[in-house]
mmCIF file of C-alpha atoms in Angstrom:
data_model
loop_
_atom_site.group_PDB
_atom_site.id
_atom_site.type_symbol
_atom_site.label_atom_id
_atom_site.label_comp_id
_atom_site.label_asym_id
_atom_site.label_seq_id
_atom_site.Cartn_x
_atom_site.Cartn_y
_atom_site.Cartn_z
ATOM 1 C CA MET A 1 0.045 -0.110 0.150
ATOM 2 C CA VAL A 2 1.553 3.482 -1.073
ATOM 3 C CA ASN A 3 0.377 6.375 1.834
ATOM 4 C CA LYS A 4 -0.166 9.829 0.963
ATOM 5 C CA VAL A 5 1.587 12.431 3.431
ATOM 6 C CA THR A 6 0.538 15.792 4.818
ATOM 7 C CA VAL A 7 2.181 17.972 6.370
ATOM 8 C CA ILE A 8 -0.304 20.563 8.702
ATOM 9 C CA GLY A 9 1.227 23.248 10.204
ATOM 10 C CA SER A 10 4.244 25.601 8.640
ATOM 11 C CA GLY A 11 6.141 26.898 11.850
ATOM 12 C CA ASN A 12 9.599 26.031 12.684
ATOM 13 C CA TRP A 13 9.188 22.088 13.880
ATOM 14 C CA GLY A 14 6.205 21.498 10.698
ATOM 15 C CA SER A 15 9.043 22.885 7.982
ATOM 16 C CA VAL A 16 11.722 20.678 9.708
ATOM 17 C CA VAL A 17 9.170 17.867 9.558
ATOM 18 C CA ALA A 18 8.418 18.774 6.028
ATOM 19 C CA ARG A 19 12.222 18.560 5.294
ATOM 20 C CA ILE A 20 12.684 14.844 6.479
ATOM 21 C CA VAL A 21 9.519 13.276 5.266
ATOM 22 C CA GLY A 22 9.637 15.179 2.036
ATOM 23 C CA VAL A 23 13.080 13.671 1.768
ATOM 24 C CA ASN A 24 12.090 10.298 2.205
ATOM 25 C CA CYS A 25 8.504 10.337 0.408
ATOM 26 C CA ALA A 26 10.925 11.264 -2.690
ATOM 27 C CA GLU A 27 12.968 8.273 -2.072
ATOM 28 C CA LYS A 28 10.497 5.484 -1.081
ATOM 29 C CA ALA A 29 8.074 5.352 -3.821
ATOM 30 C CA SER A 30 7.169 1.950 -3.122
ATOM 31 C CA GLN A 31 5.890 3.236 0.496
ATOM 32 C CA PHE A 32 4.678 7.005 -0.196
ATOM 33 C CA GLU A 33 3.391 9.013 -2.570
ATOM 34 C CA ARG A 34 6.440 11.416 -3.737
ATOM 35 C CA GLN A 35 4.190 14.759 -3.533
ATOM 36 C CA VAL A 36 3.775 16.278 -0.009
ATOM 37 C CA ASN A 37 1.011 18.898 0.491
ATOM 38 C CA MET A 38 1.699 21.209 3.405
ATOM 39 C CA TRP A 39 -1.183 23.273 5.085
ATOM 40 C CA VAL A 40 -0.095 26.775 6.244
ATOM 41 C CA PHE A 41 -1.626 29.437 8.044
ATOM 42 C CA GLU A 42 -1.496 32.158 5.453
ATOM 43 C CA GLU A 43 0.304 35.372 6.079
ATOM 44 C CA ASN A 44 1.523 38.246 4.574
ATOM 45 C CA ILE A 45 5.543 38.569 4.689
ATOM 46 C CA LYS A 46 8.136 41.042 3.511
ATOM 47 C CA VAL A 47 11.229 39.704 2.079
ATOM 48 C CA ASP A 48 13.531 42.583 0.438
ATOM 49 C CA ASP A 49 11.001 44.986 0.309
ATOM 50 C CA THR A 50 8.494 43.211 -1.743
ATOM 51 C CA GLU A 51 5.143 41.812 -0.069
ATOM 52 C CA TYR A 52 4.211 37.937 -0.488
ATOM 53 C CA LYS A 53 1.667 35.705 0.947
ATOM 54 C CA LEU A 54 3.572 32.909 2.843
ATOM 55 C CA THR A 55 2.230 30.501 0.787
ATOM 56 C CA GLU A 56 3.287 31.435 -2.249
ATOM 57 C CA TYR A 57 6.850 31.973 -1.064
ATOM 58 C CA ILE A 58 6.958 28.772 0.149
ATOM 59 C CA ASN A 59 6.029 27.369 -3.618
ATOM 60 C CA THR A 60 8.145 29.708 -5.596
ATOM 61 C CA HIS A 61 11.096 29.593 -3.631
ATOM 62 C CA HIS A 62 10.882 26.612 -1.223
ATOM 63 C CA GLU A 63 11.856 27.881 1.802
ATOM 64 C CA ASN A 64 9.576 28.817 4.692
ATOM 65 C CA VAL A 65 11.245 32.343 5.037
ATOM 66 C CA LYS A 66 9.574 33.516 8.056
ATOM 67 C CA TYR A 67 9.863 30.592 10.381
ATOM 68 C CA LEU A 68 12.919 28.625 8.968
ATOM 69 C CA PRO A 69 14.607 30.779 7.177
ATOM 70 C CA GLY A 70 17.807 29.797 5.623
ATOM 71 C CA PHE A 71 17.193 26.201 4.904
ATOM 72 C CA LYS A 72 15.504 24.640 1.762
ATOM 73 C CA LEU A 73 12.274 22.436 1.392
ATOM 74 C CA PRO A 74 12.293 19.583 -0.930
ATOM 75 C CA ASP A 75 10.558 20.531 -4.110
ATOM 76 C CA ASN A 76 7.719 17.821 -3.619
ATOM 77 C CA VAL A 77 6.360 19.781 -0.751
ATOM 78 C CA GLY A 78 3.717 22.568 -1.117
ATOM 79 C CA PHE A 79 1.598 23.903 0.852
ATOM 80 C CA GLU A 80 -5.885 22.041 22.723
ATOM 81 C CA VAL A 81 -6.238 22.762 26.514
ATOM 82 C CA THR A 82 -9.781 23.368 27.659
ATOM 83 C CA GLU A 83 -10.833 25.334 30.753
ATOM 84 C CA LYS A 84 -10.550 22.794 33.456
ATOM 85 C CA GLU A 85 -7.782 20.115 32.253
ATOM 86 C CA LEU A 86 -4.958 19.099 29.697
ATOM 87 C CA VAL A 87 -6.123 17.418 26.734
ATOM 88 C CA ILE A 88 -4.430 14.897 24.812
ATOM 89 C CA ILE A 89 -4.309 15.948 21.075
ATOM 90 C CA SER A 90 -4.384 12.724 19.901
ATOM 91 C CA ASP A 91 -7.506 11.969 21.429
ATOM 92 C CA VAL A 92 -9.083 15.326 20.125
ATOM 93 C CA VAL A 93 -7.834 14.435 16.410
ATOM 94 C CA ARG A 94 -9.105 10.714 17.094
ATOM 95 C CA ASP A 95 -12.726 12.147 18.403
ATOM 96 C CA THR A 96 -13.159 14.737 15.945
ATOM 97 C CA LEU A 97 -12.094 13.005 12.860
ATOM 98 C CA GLY A 98 -12.749 9.198 13.969
ATOM 99 C CA ILE A 99 -9.247 8.191 12.665
ATOM 100 C CA THR A 100 -6.072 6.618 15.160
ATOM 101 C CA CYS A 101 -3.903 9.438 15.863
ATOM 102 C CA GLY A 102 -0.375 8.807 17.195
ATOM 103 C CA ALA A 103 2.307 11.380 18.496
ATOM 104 C CA LEU A 104 5.938 12.194 17.773
ATOM 105 C CA MET A 105 7.908 13.976 20.399
ATOM 106 C CA GLY A 106 11.742 14.388 21.397
ATOM 107 C CA ALA A 107 15.099 16.079 21.975
ATOM 108 C CA ASN A 108 14.233 18.260 18.637
ATOM 109 C CA LEU A 109 15.421 21.673 18.964
ATOM 110 C CA ALA A 110 13.955 22.229 15.302
ATOM 111 C CA ASN A 111 17.141 24.691 13.615
ATOM 112 C CA GLU A 112 19.776 21.854 14.834
ATOM 113 C CA ILE A 113 17.737 18.886 12.773
ATOM 114 C CA ALA A 114 17.633 21.321 10.084
ATOM 115 C CA LEU A 115 21.306 21.658 10.324
ATOM 116 C CA GLY A 116 21.601 17.892 10.327
ATOM 117 C CA GLN A 117 23.188 17.310 13.345
ATOM 118 C CA PHE A 118 22.166 14.202 15.084
ATOM 119 C CA ALA A 119 18.791 13.871 17.219
ATOM 120 C CA GLU A 120 16.799 10.987 18.423
ATOM 121 C CA ALA A 121 12.730 10.891 18.616
ATOM 122 C CA THR A 122 10.061 9.111 20.014
ATOM 123 C CA ILE A 123 6.927 7.778 17.525
ATOM 124 C CA ALA A 124 3.848 6.592 19.591
ATOM 125 C CA THR A 125 0.637 4.762 18.125
ATOM 126 C CA THR A 126 -1.199 1.908 19.443
ATOM 127 C CA VAL A 127 -0.960 0.581 16.268
ATOM 128 C CA GLU A 128 1.975 -1.216 15.393
ATOM 129 C CA TRP A 129 1.938 -1.248 11.888
ATOM 130 C CA GLN A 130 1.607 2.339 11.859
ATOM 131 C CA GLY A 131 4.615 2.831 14.173
ATOM 132 C CA ARG A 132 6.642 0.901 12.132
ATOM 133 C CA ALA A 133 5.248 2.795 9.168
ATOM 134 C CA PHE A 134 6.098 6.118 10.867
ATOM 135 C CA GLN A 135 9.464 4.754 11.584
ATOM 136 C CA GLN A 136 9.958 4.441 7.568
ATOM 137 C CA LEU A 137 8.806 8.223 6.940
ATOM 138 C CA PHE A 138 10.558 9.632 9.632
ATOM 139 C CA ASN A 139 13.870 7.955 9.863
ATOM 140 C CA ARG A 140 16.997 9.704 8.310
ATOM 141 C CA PRO A 141 20.920 8.940 8.465
ATOM 142 C CA SER A 142 20.862 11.888 11.360
ATOM 143 C CA PHE A 143 17.322 11.474 12.597
ATOM 144 C CA ARG A 144 16.228 7.972 14.364
ATOM 145 C CA CYS A 145 12.903 7.456 15.988
ATOM 146 C CA ALA A 146 11.928 4.791 18.715
ATOM 147 C CA TYR A 147 8.287 3.570 18.761
ATOM 148 C CA VAL A 148 6.144 2.928 21.805
ATOM 149 C CA SER A 149 2.647 2.057 21.971
ATOM 150 C CA ASP A 150 1.775 4.539 25.242
ATOM 151 C CA VAL A 151 0.643 8.090 23.347
ATOM 152 C CA THR A 152 -0.736 9.673 26.396
ATOM 153 C CA ALA A 153 2.670 8.935 28.633
ATOM 154 C CA VAL A 154 4.505 10.652 25.040
ATOM 155 C CA GLU A 155 1.861 13.783 25.003
ATOM 156 C CA VAL A 156 1.736 14.456 28.913
ATOM 157 C CA CYS A 157 5.736 14.358 28.547
ATOM 158 C CA GLY A 158 5.585 17.045 25.734
ATOM 159 C CA ALA A 159 3.109 18.968 27.621
ATOM 160 C CA LEU A 160 4.631 18.808 31.128
ATOM 161 C CA LYS A 161 8.306 19.400 30.397
ATOM 162 C CA ASN A 162 7.145 23.095 28.983
ATOM 163 C CA VAL A 163 6.226 23.895 32.752
ATOM 164 C CA VAL A 164 9.501 22.275 34.084
ATOM 165 C CA ALA A 165 11.304 24.679 31.495
ATOM 166 C CA VAL A 166 10.060 27.559 32.632
ATOM 167 C CA GLY A 167 11.195 26.899 36.311
ATOM 168 C CA ALA A 168 14.943 26.523 34.599
ATOM 169 C CA GLY A 169 14.567 29.856 32.865
ATOM 170 C CA PHE A 170 13.529 31.381 36.481
ATOM 171 C CA VAL A 171 16.790 29.847 37.749
ATOM 172 C CA ASP A 172 18.730 31.071 35.086
ATOM 173 C CA ALA A 173 17.488 34.571 35.807
ATOM 174 C CA LEU A 174 18.435 34.374 39.374
ATOM 175 C CA GLY A 175 21.924 33.561 38.319
ATOM 176 C CA MET A 176 21.921 30.160 39.396
ATOM 177 C CA GLY A 177 24.411 27.545 38.082
ATOM 178 C CA ASN A 178 23.938 23.497 36.686
ATOM 179 C CA ASN A 179 23.883 22.442 39.860
ATOM 180 C CA THR A 180 20.528 24.319 40.515
ATOM 181 C CA LYS A 181 19.292 23.403 37.211
ATOM 182 C CA CYS A 182 19.849 19.911 37.323
ATOM 183 C CA ALA A 183 17.767 20.126 40.922
ATOM 184 C CA ILE A 184 14.949 21.363 38.801
ATOM 185 C CA ILE A 185 15.141 18.895 36.160
ATOM 186 C CA ARG A 186 15.427 15.962 38.355
ATOM 187 C CA LEU A 187 12.506 17.287 40.600
ATOM 188 C CA GLY A 188 10.508 17.872 37.341
ATOM 189 C CA LEU A 189 10.671 14.514 35.805
ATOM 190 C CA MET A 190 9.691 13.057 39.408
ATOM 191 C CA GLU A 191 6.629 15.216 39.407
ATOM 192 C CA MET A 192 5.906 14.581 35.546
ATOM 193 C CA MET A 193 5.683 10.574 36.059
ATOM 194 C CA ALA A 194 3.988 11.044 39.268
ATOM 195 C CA PHE A 195 1.724 13.441 37.729
ATOM 196 C CA ALA A 196 1.217 11.204 34.551
ATOM 197 C CA GLU A 197 0.340 8.281 36.597
ATOM 198 C CA GLU A 198 -2.119 10.291 39.167
ATOM 199 C CA PHE A 199 -3.964 11.900 36.491
ATOM 200 C CA TYR A 200 -3.626 9.503 33.352
ATOM 201 C CA GLY A 201 -3.120 6.198 34.279
ATOM 202 C CA CYS A 202 0.631 6.331 32.525
ATOM 203 C CA THR A 203 1.996 3.190 34.732
ATOM 204 C CA ASN A 204 4.984 2.321 32.213
ATOM 205 C CA ARG A 205 7.683 4.703 33.521
ATOM 206 C CA ASN A 206 10.155 3.398 30.849
ATOM 207 C CA VAL A 207 8.429 5.797 28.436
ATOM 208 C CA PHE A 208 9.942 8.704 30.580
ATOM 209 C CA PHE A 209 13.493 7.592 30.056
ATOM 210 C CA GLU A 210 12.991 7.726 25.873
ATOM 211 C CA SER A 211 13.796 10.606 23.910
ATOM 212 C CA CYS A 212 10.111 12.170 24.390
ATOM 213 C CA GLY A 213 11.029 12.189 28.439
ATOM 214 C CA ILE A 214 14.427 12.992 29.742
ATOM 215 C CA ALA A 215 15.946 14.016 26.766
ATOM 216 C CA ASP A 216 13.195 16.595 25.863
ATOM 217 C CA LEU A 217 13.408 17.784 29.318
ATOM 218 C CA ILE A 218 17.026 18.002 28.955
ATOM 219 C CA THR A 219 17.013 19.675 25.749
ATOM 220 C CA THR A 220 13.911 22.188 26.496
ATOM 221 C CA CYS A 221 15.439 23.165 29.792
ATOM 222 C CA TYR A 222 19.015 24.123 27.967
ATOM 223 C CA GLY A 223 18.166 25.582 24.667
ATOM 224 C CA GLY A 224 14.091 25.961 24.232
ATOM 225 C CA ARG A 225 12.123 29.282 24.003
ATOM 226 C CA HIS A 226 10.324 28.623 27.563
ATOM 227 C CA THR A 227 13.547 28.400 29.428
ATOM 228 C CA ARG A 228 14.572 31.839 27.499
ATOM 229 C CA LEU A 229 11.067 33.337 28.337
ATOM 230 C CA GLY A 230 10.962 32.441 31.494
ATOM 231 C CA LYS A 231 14.535 34.328 32.253
ATOM 232 C CA LEU A 232 13.360 37.170 30.456
ATOM 233 C CA PHE A 233 9.867 37.089 32.726
ATOM 234 C CA VAL A 234 11.831 37.354 35.331
ATOM 235 C CA GLU A 235 14.545 39.797 34.305
ATOM 236 C CA THR A 236 12.139 42.302 32.610
ATOM 237 C CA GLY A 237 8.831 41.983 34.406
ATOM 238 C CA LYS A 238 6.743 41.829 31.553
ATOM 239 C CA SER A 239 4.202 39.554 30.737
ATOM 240 C CA PHE A 240 4.466 36.232 28.874
ATOM 241 C CA GLU A 241 2.470 37.069 26.316
ATOM 242 C CA GLU A 242 3.878 40.853 25.962
ATOM 243 C CA LEU A 243 7.328 38.315 25.971
ATOM 244 C CA GLU A 244 5.522 36.371 23.105
ATOM 245 C CA LYS A 245 5.104 38.762 20.591
ATOM 246 C CA GLU A 246 8.373 40.887 20.645
ATOM 247 C CA HIS A 247 10.524 37.529 20.665
ATOM 248 C CA LEU A 248 8.975 34.585 19.186
ATOM 249 C CA ASN A 249 8.097 35.857 15.641
ATOM 250 C CA GLY A 250 4.819 34.014 15.598
ATOM 251 C CA GLN A 251 5.573 31.265 17.827
ATOM 252 C CA LYS A 252 3.618 30.274 21.110
ATOM 253 C CA LEU A 253 4.259 29.476 24.742
ATOM 254 C CA GLN A 254 2.458 26.772 26.262
ATOM 255 C CA GLY A 255 4.376 26.396 29.694
ATOM 256 C CA HIS A 256 2.922 28.955 31.704
ATOM 257 C CA GLN A 257 -0.751 28.353 30.430
ATOM 258 C CA THR A 258 -0.031 24.290 31.167
ATOM 259 C CA ALA A 259 0.901 25.363 34.618
ATOM 260 C CA GLU A 260 -2.041 27.112 35.109
ATOM 261 C CA LYS A 261 -4.058 24.014 33.840
ATOM 262 C CA VAL A 262 -1.762 21.676 36.375
ATOM 263 C CA TYR A 263 -2.745 23.618 39.026
ATOM 264 C CA LYS A 264 -6.255 24.011 38.689
ATOM 265 C CA MET A 265 -6.149 19.828 38.358
ATOM 266 C CA LEU A 266 -4.250 19.370 41.603
ATOM 267 C CA PHE A 267 -6.303 22.152 43.513
ATOM 268 C CA ALA A 268 -9.776 20.342 42.503
ATOM 269 C CA LYS A 269 -8.387 17.162 43.834
ATOM 270 C CA GLY A 270 -7.774 18.742 46.964
ATOM 271 C CA GLU A 271 -4.660 19.864 49.656
ATOM 272 C CA THR A 272 -3.242 16.684 49.473
ATOM 273 C CA ALA A 273 -2.512 16.446 45.756
ATOM 274 C CA VAL A 274 -1.151 20.415 46.160
ATOM 275 C CA LYS A 275 1.179 19.414 48.278
ATOM 276 C CA LYS A 276 2.247 16.292 46.372
ATOM 277 C CA TYR A 277 3.854 18.656 43.385
ATOM 278 C CA PRO A 278 5.498 21.685 45.010
ATOM 279 C CA LEU A 279 7.817 22.196 42.004
ATOM 280 C CA PHE A 280 4.480 22.348 39.497
ATOM 281 C CA VAL A 281 3.069 24.557 41.792
ATOM 282 C CA ALA A 282 5.688 27.086 42.564
ATOM 283 C CA ILE A 283 6.186 27.380 39.070
ATOM 284 C CA TYR A 284 2.716 28.256 38.500
ATOM 285 C CA LYS A 285 2.747 31.101 41.275
ATOM 286 C CA VAL A 286 5.697 32.528 39.942
ATOM 287 C CA SER A 287 4.431 33.051 36.668
ATOM 288 C CA THR A 288 1.272 34.548 37.898
ATOM 289 C CA LYS A 289 3.223 36.409 40.649
ATOM 290 C CA GLU A 290 1.834 35.421 43.430
ATOM 291 C CA ILE A 291 5.254 34.546 44.725
ATOM 292 C CA ALA A 292 8.667 35.483 43.997
ATOM 293 C CA ALA A 293 11.031 33.777 41.614
ATOM 294 C CA GLN A 294 13.462 33.411 44.492
ATOM 295 C CA ASP A 295 10.864 31.727 46.614
ATOM 296 C CA LEU A 296 11.326 28.801 44.472
ATOM 297 C CA PHE A 297 14.372 27.606 46.029
ATOM 298 C CA GLN A 298 12.195 26.925 49.407
ATOM 299 C CA CYS A 299 9.615 24.408 47.020
ATOM 300 C CA LEU A 300 13.247 22.731 46.104
ATOM 301 C CA ALA A 301 14.498 22.529 49.916
ATOM 302 C CA ASP A 302 11.456 21.405 51.187
ATOM 303 C CA HIS A 303 10.447 18.953 48.337
ATOM 304 C CA PRO A 304 9.103 15.773 49.359
ATOM 305 C CA GLU A 305 11.995 13.427 47.298
ATOM 306 C CA HIS A 306 14.305 15.262 49.959
ATOM 307 C CA MET A 307 11.865 13.983 53.010
#
């Protein structure tokens, strides 16, 4: 069976994905159709004083000059969170479209992958043959994917690591070194695993030691936009919304919003639940300016992991 591939989204990661799958689809004609369509959020951009529609520029120049400038796309490419809880996006797609949906996550800073630097990722789907097909679609010599079946755990990792990364940014703003940041990462991982099990029934902790878990957490805390803007949040006193507009060129932040949803879920469950996740709670309270960034250290000192 020959599969058709479409990329929905044209941010920096969507563009990197298009580069990877575009090459594989061209090379593996027995498995995938050569043409890869890319759905783009239409925007007007200006290049060298000339105004273009983003889709027009991508289709004529084969470059997403706004979100992934300097990297050519293959010529065969053309172009949720609720009020109360964290939503698993694959569930939303499955329930809305009536199809099986998996996830791909990992230690994947888009620009590094675009440069061809080696990286790993985790593919999750409950249907094994789909997982193997996705490995064929995404695997390149410098980009290797492992397959797991626990889609929920992989997605929960992707959401919660952004909360921890915001906390890592707070630590950077306070001038702390690698010892402190590593403490944030370790304690954050422990709370991620506990939260995933308590609220989503994710009991297989091995998933958290795949690229989607500890590796993604580390790279986000050291090189991701959530850490960078968490640092600026403390240093400048500006809101995350202001910083997003000033520094992200159309990209979005999820960490502070996820922290709010996590806190509401814990609060709804009661005081005992709140006390079990002091790092998540402290990051939320710093992000809402309920407490000062310096108060994060009291959370680290009194964490249940140290009792």
